[in-house]
Amino acid sequence: MRVLITGGAGHVGTPISERFAARGWDVRVIGVDPTCDLSGVNYAQCDILDYEALRSHVEGCDAIVHLAAIPTTISHPNHALFEINVAGTYNVFEAAERAGVKRIAQASSINALGGYWGCDDRQFEYFPLDEAHPLHTTDAYSFSKQLVEEIAAYYWRRSGISSVSFRLPGVWSDALIEKRNLRENLREKRDALTAFQQLPKDDQRRQLALAREATLKLRARHAMEYEAVQSGDFDRYAPSQDPLFSSYFFDRYNYWTFIHTDDSTRAFERAISGDYVGAHPLFVNSDRNFLDYDSEALLSIFFPDVRRRSKAIAGANALVSYDRARDLLGYEPTVHAV
């Protein structure tokens, strides 16, 4: 099988490129880095906004893994982020149509729901979240991922390209876990939440109200977008050394969800080689929250008004369901905790 991987030398793409090459597939990787040196693959420098160059690399391929994108609102102005993510994805699918490619697996994001990078207090109807939940995007990155899923659906209707758009959460490798000292950081967060739950209820309500107020003020300022980051808004206005604020501002908006690179790699492999038709947005993630903390306790603290459950949540079970990925692709996570 000949597979093109856009962005195949990045954090998510490198293990995918290596795994596909190990399977004996003919792997083409394109990216913007002129110095990339991946073994076992054919690498070429190519910008996905350069349609004619992109099209030349798509020719002769059996499938595409599309990963090339701007993954954050921090690094680029909104207009540049949107153009690369949306127009670039359109180019990939258009080139696939012209070349007769009928299978694409692409990186969407858990943020297609709206949440982590957004500027408001995202409301939810139920947990665990799933693909049936309404979308509510308020930032350029999340909106771009909403639209790349629509592009995939369009090309299924238009030309029968079957695809999977994986709504990836944070993708953690062993190296990243060690580099960021995540095990220790998560232990400290668990300890802080346990201590918080032992406070009198009035103190809990007061502290939560303060964390919520600070969070919503910062989000209303678009504090995690490029211009605000350049001006230092987040550092200027965020409470420092406040674990409850950190949990409210960050973790609450990504639902304590992660996936290990071993599992994201297997998911993309199944999406390329699996037997299915249609365009499918799919959540893939670990089966437990990254704190390995009681999930109903997290909901009672941070989402007390969301009482509906799409299915029972036991112990530290994930607050985002991957049932649809299991049904379509046989996806099961192998890494359960950090």
Short mmCIF file of C-alpha atoms in Angstrom, two decimals:
data_model
loop_
_atom_site.label_atom_id
_atom_site.label_comp_id
_atom_site.label_asym_id
_atom_site.label_seq_id
_atom_site.Cartn_x
_atom_site.Cartn_y
_atom_site.Cartn_z
CA MET A 1 0.00 0.00 0.00
CA ARG A 2 1.26 3.50 -0.84
CA VAL A 3 0.25 6.04 1.81
CA LEU A 4 0.83 9.80 1.89
CA ILE A 5 1.12 11.31 5.37
CA THR A 6 0.89 15.08 5.58
CA GLY A 7 2.62 16.33 8.70
CA GLY A 8 4.05 12.85 9.13
CA ALA A 9 7.20 14.07 10.87
CA GLY A 10 5.37 15.76 13.76
CA HIS A 11 4.57 14.63 17.28
CA VAL A 12 1.56 12.56 16.23
CA GLY A 13 2.81 11.73 12.76
CA THR A 14 6.29 10.35 13.45
CA PRO A 15 5.17 7.12 15.16
CA ILE A 16 2.50 6.65 12.49
CA SER A 17 5.08 7.04 9.71
CA GLU A 18 7.42 4.61 11.46
CA ARG A 19 4.69 2.03 12.06
CA PHE A 20 3.44 2.15 8.48
CA ALA A 21 7.00 1.79 7.16
CA ALA A 22 7.56 -1.18 9.49
CA ARG A 23 4.53 -2.83 7.92
CA GLY A 24 6.28 -2.66 4.58
CA TRP A 25 4.02 0.03 3.17
CA ASP A 26 5.36 2.59 0.71
CA VAL A 27 5.21 5.72 2.90
CA ARG A 28 5.42 9.23 1.50
CA VAL A 29 5.69 12.02 4.06
CA ILE A 30 5.35 15.72 3.34
CA GLY A 31 5.90 18.67 5.65
CA VAL A 32 7.30 22.17 5.81
CA ASP A 33 10.56 21.25 7.61
CA PRO A 34 13.41 21.21 5.07
CA THR A 35 15.71 19.28 7.44
CA CYS A 36 13.48 16.32 8.29
CA ASP A 37 15.24 12.94 8.39
CA LEU A 38 12.81 10.05 8.87
CA SER A 39 14.12 6.57 8.15
CA GLY A 40 12.16 4.18 5.99
CA VAL A 41 9.99 6.83 4.30
CA ASN A 42 10.21 9.12 1.29
CA TYR A 43 10.15 12.68 2.64
CA ALA A 44 9.54 15.85 0.65
CA GLN A 45 9.13 19.46 1.67
CA CYS A 46 5.65 20.61 0.64
CA ASP A 47 3.15 23.15 1.93
CA ILE A 48 -0.45 21.87 1.75
CA LEU A 49 -1.51 25.35 0.62
CA ASP A 50 0.52 24.77 -2.56
CA TYR A 51 -2.13 22.76 -4.35
CA GLU A 52 -0.18 21.80 -7.45
CA ALA A 53 2.81 20.60 -5.43
CA LEU A 54 0.50 18.71 -3.09
CA ARG A 55 -1.31 17.11 -5.99
CA SER A 56 1.94 15.74 -7.39
CA HIS A 57 2.60 13.92 -4.09
CA VAL A 58 -0.93 12.50 -3.92
CA GLU A 59 -0.70 10.91 -7.36
CA GLY A 60 -0.31 7.13 -7.18
CA CYS A 61 -1.30 6.85 -3.52
CA ASP A 62 -3.85 4.39 -2.16
CA ALA A 63 -4.66 6.33 1.01
CA ILE A 64 -3.84 9.55 2.87
CA VAL A 65 -3.27 10.34 6.52
CA HIS A 66 -3.78 14.07 6.90
CA LEU A 67 -2.14 15.56 9.99
CA ALA A 68 -0.63 18.82 8.74
CA ALA A 69 -2.29 21.68 10.64
CA ILE A 70 -1.78 24.42 13.20
CA PRO A 71 -2.71 22.70 16.50
CA THR A 72 -3.16 25.73 18.73
CA THR A 73 -4.50 29.28 18.78
CA ILE A 74 -1.28 30.46 20.45
CA SER A 75 1.23 30.29 17.62
CA HIS A 76 -0.55 31.94 14.67
CA PRO A 77 -3.06 34.73 14.09
CA ASN A 78 -6.57 33.42 13.54
CA HIS A 79 -6.68 34.16 9.81
CA ALA A 80 -3.46 32.23 9.17
CA LEU A 81 -4.52 29.31 11.36
CA PHE A 82 -7.89 29.10 9.62
CA GLU A 83 -6.41 29.21 6.13
CA ILE A 84 -3.87 26.46 6.80
CA ASN A 85 -6.29 24.17 8.62
CA VAL A 86 -9.36 24.60 6.43
CA ALA A 87 -8.05 25.53 2.96
CA GLY A 88 -5.20 23.05 3.44
CA THR A 89 -7.63 20.27 4.25
CA TYR A 90 -9.80 21.17 1.27
CA ASN A 91 -6.71 20.91 -0.93
CA VAL A 92 -5.90 17.45 0.44
CA PHE A 93 -9.39 16.11 -0.29
CA GLU A 94 -9.55 17.84 -3.68
CA ALA A 95 -6.20 16.36 -4.69
CA ALA A 96 -7.40 12.96 -3.46
CA GLU A 97 -10.50 13.20 -5.62
CA ARG A 98 -8.45 14.10 -8.70
CA ALA A 99 -6.07 11.18 -8.05
CA GLY A 100 -8.83 8.67 -7.34
CA VAL A 101 -7.86 8.15 -3.68
CA LYS A 102 -10.84 6.74 -1.76
CA ARG A 103 -9.55 6.53 1.81
CA ILE A 104 -8.44 9.37 4.12
CA ALA A 105 -7.84 9.42 7.86
CA GLN A 106 -7.40 12.91 9.26
CA ALA A 107 -6.81 14.61 12.58
CA SER A 108 -9.82 16.52 13.77
CA SER A 109 -9.84 17.45 17.45
CA ILE A 110 -11.82 16.96 20.62
CA ASN A 111 -12.16 20.73 20.32
CA ALA A 112 -14.58 20.34 17.41
CA LEU A 113 -17.07 20.28 20.30
CA GLY A 114 -15.88 23.70 21.40
CA GLY A 115 -14.16 24.09 24.72
CA TYR A 116 -10.46 24.32 25.49
CA TRP A 117 -9.50 27.28 23.29
CA GLY A 118 -12.94 28.93 23.45
CA CYS A 119 -13.97 32.31 24.82
CA ASP A 120 -17.11 31.36 26.77
CA ASP A 121 -18.30 28.90 29.39
CA ARG A 122 -19.06 25.87 27.25
CA GLN A 123 -22.29 24.18 28.34
CA PHE A 124 -22.99 20.48 27.88
CA GLU A 125 -26.15 18.43 27.76
CA TYR A 126 -24.77 15.18 29.15
CA PHE A 127 -21.73 13.05 29.95
CA PRO A 128 -19.97 11.02 28.71
CA LEU A 129 -19.70 13.20 25.64
CA ASP A 130 -20.12 11.49 22.28
CA GLU A 131 -20.41 12.29 18.58
CA ALA A 132 -24.14 13.05 18.88
CA HIS A 133 -23.52 16.00 21.20
CA PRO A 134 -24.11 19.43 19.59
CA LEU A 135 -21.05 21.48 18.64
CA HIS A 136 -20.48 25.00 19.96
CA THR A 137 -17.21 26.51 18.74
CA THR A 138 -16.04 30.02 19.68
CA ASP A 139 -12.38 30.03 18.56
CA ALA A 140 -10.68 29.73 15.19
CA TYR A 141 -8.94 26.43 15.92
CA SER A 142 -12.04 24.60 17.12
CA PHE A 143 -14.10 26.09 14.30
CA SER A 144 -11.48 24.95 11.79
CA LYS A 145 -11.77 21.40 13.09
CA GLN A 146 -15.53 21.54 12.89
CA LEU A 147 -15.16 22.53 9.24
CA VAL A 148 -12.59 19.87 8.31
CA GLU A 149 -15.18 17.30 9.39
CA GLU A 150 -17.67 19.00 7.06
CA ILE A 151 -15.11 18.85 4.24
CA ALA A 152 -14.80 15.11 4.78
CA ALA A 153 -18.58 14.71 4.68
CA TYR A 154 -18.77 16.81 1.51
CA TYR A 155 -16.25 14.64 -0.31
CA TRP A 156 -18.08 11.47 0.74
CA ARG A 157 -21.26 12.89 -0.80
CA ARG A 158 -19.44 14.30 -3.82
CA SER A 159 -17.04 11.55 -4.81
CA GLY A 160 -17.32 8.63 -2.38
CA ILE A 161 -14.13 9.23 -0.42
CA SER A 162 -14.46 7.25 2.80
CA SER A 163 -12.81 8.92 5.76
CA VAL A 164 -12.38 9.06 9.49
CA SER A 165 -11.86 12.37 11.31
CA PHE A 166 -10.36 11.51 14.67
CA ARG A 167 -11.33 13.93 17.42
CA LEU A 168 -8.00 13.63 19.18
CA PRO A 169 -7.53 14.97 22.70
CA GLY A 170 -4.06 15.75 24.03
CA VAL A 171 -1.70 13.15 22.53
CA TRP A 172 0.95 12.09 25.03
CA SER A 173 4.05 10.03 24.31
CA ASP A 174 6.32 8.52 26.95
CA ALA A 175 8.92 11.16 26.10
CA LEU A 176 6.41 13.99 26.53
CA ILE A 177 5.21 12.56 29.85
CA GLU A 178 8.77 12.56 31.14
CA LYS A 179 9.69 15.95 29.67
CA ARG A 180 6.71 17.68 31.25
CA ASN A 181 6.97 15.74 34.51
CA LEU A 182 3.31 14.84 34.05
CA ARG A 183 3.15 12.04 36.59
CA GLU A 184 4.19 14.36 39.39
CA ASN A 185 2.00 17.21 38.12
CA LEU A 186 -1.06 14.96 37.97
CA ARG A 187 -0.37 13.58 41.44
CA GLU A 188 -0.28 17.13 42.79
CA LYS A 189 -3.60 17.89 41.08
CA ARG A 190 -5.19 14.78 42.59
CA ASP A 191 -3.96 15.75 46.04
CA ALA A 192 -5.26 19.31 45.61
CA LEU A 193 -8.72 18.08 44.57
CA THR A 194 -8.87 15.65 47.49
CA ALA A 195 -7.96 18.49 49.87
CA PHE A 196 -10.57 20.72 48.24
CA GLN A 197 -13.30 18.13 48.75
CA GLN A 198 -12.48 18.01 52.44
CA LEU A 199 -13.20 21.72 52.89
CA PRO A 200 -16.54 22.93 54.28
CA LYS A 201 -19.14 23.29 51.53
CA ASP A 202 -19.28 27.08 51.88
CA ASP A 203 -15.51 27.30 51.34
CA GLN A 204 -15.78 25.05 48.30
CA ARG A 205 -18.49 27.23 46.77
CA ARG A 206 -16.52 30.40 47.44
CA GLN A 207 -13.31 29.06 45.91
CA LEU A 208 -15.14 27.66 42.88
CA ALA A 209 -16.89 30.97 42.32
CA LEU A 210 -13.54 32.77 42.31
CA ALA A 211 -11.99 30.22 39.92
CA ARG A 212 -15.00 30.49 37.61
CA GLU A 213 -14.92 34.29 37.64
CA ALA A 214 -11.21 34.42 36.82
CA THR A 215 -11.64 31.79 34.10
CA LEU A 216 -14.51 33.55 32.35
CA LYS A 217 -12.80 36.93 32.47
CA LEU A 218 -9.67 35.51 30.86
CA ARG A 219 -11.60 33.56 28.24
CA ALA A 220 -13.65 36.64 27.36
CA ARG A 221 -10.34 38.41 26.68
CA HIS A 222 -9.39 35.62 24.22
CA ALA A 223 -6.39 35.14 26.47
CA MET A 224 -5.10 32.02 24.69
CA GLU A 225 -5.14 33.53 21.22
CA TYR A 226 -2.07 34.77 19.40
CA GLU A 227 -2.45 38.52 19.91
CA ALA A 228 -3.30 38.22 23.61
CA VAL A 229 -0.42 35.82 24.20
CA GLN A 230 1.97 38.24 22.49
CA SER A 231 0.80 41.02 24.82
CA GLY A 232 1.07 38.82 27.93
CA ASP A 233 -2.61 38.93 28.91
CA PHE A 234 -2.68 35.44 30.40
CA ASP A 235 0.36 35.92 32.61
CA ARG A 236 -0.91 39.36 33.61
CA TYR A 237 -4.41 38.36 34.68
CA ALA A 238 -4.31 34.67 35.64
CA PRO A 239 -4.13 33.81 39.35
CA SER A 240 -0.71 32.36 40.05
CA GLN A 241 -0.07 29.12 41.93
CA ASP A 242 -3.78 28.32 42.27
CA PRO A 243 -4.41 24.63 41.57
CA LEU A 244 -8.19 25.05 41.58
CA PHE A 245 -8.00 27.80 38.95
CA SER A 246 -5.70 25.60 36.85
CA SER A 247 -8.18 22.73 37.06
CA TYR A 248 -11.09 25.00 36.22
CA PHE A 249 -9.44 26.95 33.40
CA PHE A 250 -7.60 24.08 31.70
CA ASP A 251 -8.69 20.59 32.74
CA ARG A 252 -12.41 21.30 32.93
CA TYR A 253 -12.32 22.42 29.29
CA ASN A 254 -10.69 19.24 27.99
CA TYR A 255 -12.65 16.85 30.22
CA TRP A 256 -9.50 15.28 31.73
CA THR A 257 -9.03 13.37 28.46
CA PHE A 258 -5.89 12.11 26.71
CA ILE A 259 -4.62 9.49 24.30
CA HIS A 260 -1.19 7.88 24.19
CA THR A 261 0.71 7.94 20.91
CA ASP A 262 0.66 4.13 20.86
CA ASP A 263 -3.14 4.24 20.69
CA SER A 264 -3.42 7.16 18.26
CA THR A 265 -1.03 5.30 15.94
CA ARG A 266 -3.13 2.13 16.09
CA ALA A 267 -6.27 4.15 15.47
CA PHE A 268 -4.88 5.67 12.27
CA GLU A 269 -3.66 2.27 11.12
CA ARG A 270 -7.17 0.85 11.58
CA ALA A 271 -8.69 3.83 9.79
CA ILE A 272 -6.49 3.23 6.75
CA SER A 273 -6.89 -0.55 6.61
CA GLY A 274 -10.39 -1.07 8.06
CA ASP A 275 -13.52 -2.11 6.18
CA TYR A 276 -16.03 0.76 6.23
CA VAL A 277 -17.61 3.39 4.03
CA GLY A 278 -18.77 6.94 4.70
CA ALA A 279 -17.34 9.94 6.54
CA HIS A 280 -17.06 9.44 10.29
CA PRO A 281 -16.01 11.88 13.04
CA LEU A 282 -14.80 9.70 15.91
CA PHE A 283 -13.58 10.28 19.43
CA VAL A 284 -10.55 8.19 20.38
CA ASN A 285 -9.01 8.45 23.83
CA SER A 286 -8.02 6.56 26.94
CA ASP A 287 -10.70 4.68 28.85
CA ARG A 288 -9.97 6.63 32.06
CA ASN A 289 -9.53 10.31 32.87
CA PHE A 290 -5.90 11.42 33.04
CA LEU A 291 -6.10 12.11 36.78
CA ASP A 292 -7.28 8.54 37.41
CA TYR A 293 -9.76 10.26 39.76
CA ASP A 294 -13.39 9.45 40.41
CA SER A 295 -15.18 10.87 37.38
CA GLU A 296 -18.49 11.53 39.10
CA ALA A 297 -16.59 13.51 41.74
CA LEU A 298 -15.04 15.64 38.98
CA LEU A 299 -18.48 16.25 37.47
CA SER A 300 -20.00 17.12 40.83
CA ILE A 301 -17.30 19.78 41.37
CA PHE A 302 -16.92 21.24 37.90
CA PHE A 303 -20.21 20.41 36.10
CA PRO A 304 -22.78 20.21 38.91
CA ASP A 305 -25.65 21.28 36.64
CA VAL A 306 -25.08 18.53 34.05
CA ARG A 307 -27.00 15.62 35.55
CA ARG A 308 -27.87 13.64 32.43
CA ARG A 309 -25.72 10.59 31.67
CA SER A 310 -25.56 9.00 28.20
CA LYS A 311 -24.39 5.87 30.02
CA ALA A 312 -23.23 5.04 33.53
CA ILE A 313 -19.81 6.37 34.54
CA ALA A 314 -17.98 4.07 36.94
CA GLY A 315 -14.84 4.96 38.85
CA ALA A 316 -12.36 6.94 36.79
CA ASN A 317 -13.96 6.04 33.46
CA ALA A 318 -13.45 8.57 30.67
CA LEU A 319 -15.90 11.44 30.28
CA VAL A 320 -15.67 11.12 26.48
CA SER A 321 -17.02 7.95 24.87
CA TYR A 322 -15.10 6.11 22.14
CA ASP A 323 -17.90 3.56 21.60
CA ARG A 324 -18.40 4.61 17.99
CA ALA A 325 -14.70 4.10 17.19
CA ARG A 326 -14.87 0.69 18.83
CA ASP A 327 -17.92 -0.25 16.77
CA LEU A 328 -16.53 1.01 13.45
CA LEU A 329 -12.83 0.22 13.77
CA GLY A 330 -12.45 -2.09 16.73
CA TYR A 331 -10.54 0.65 18.57
CA GLU A 332 -9.58 -0.13 22.18
CA PRO A 333 -7.01 1.87 24.15
CA THR A 334 -4.03 -0.04 25.47
CA VAL A 335 -2.59 2.76 27.64
CA HIS A 336 -5.00 3.53 30.45
CA ALA A 337 -3.18 5.98 32.69
CA VAL A 338 -0.03 8.09 32.81
#
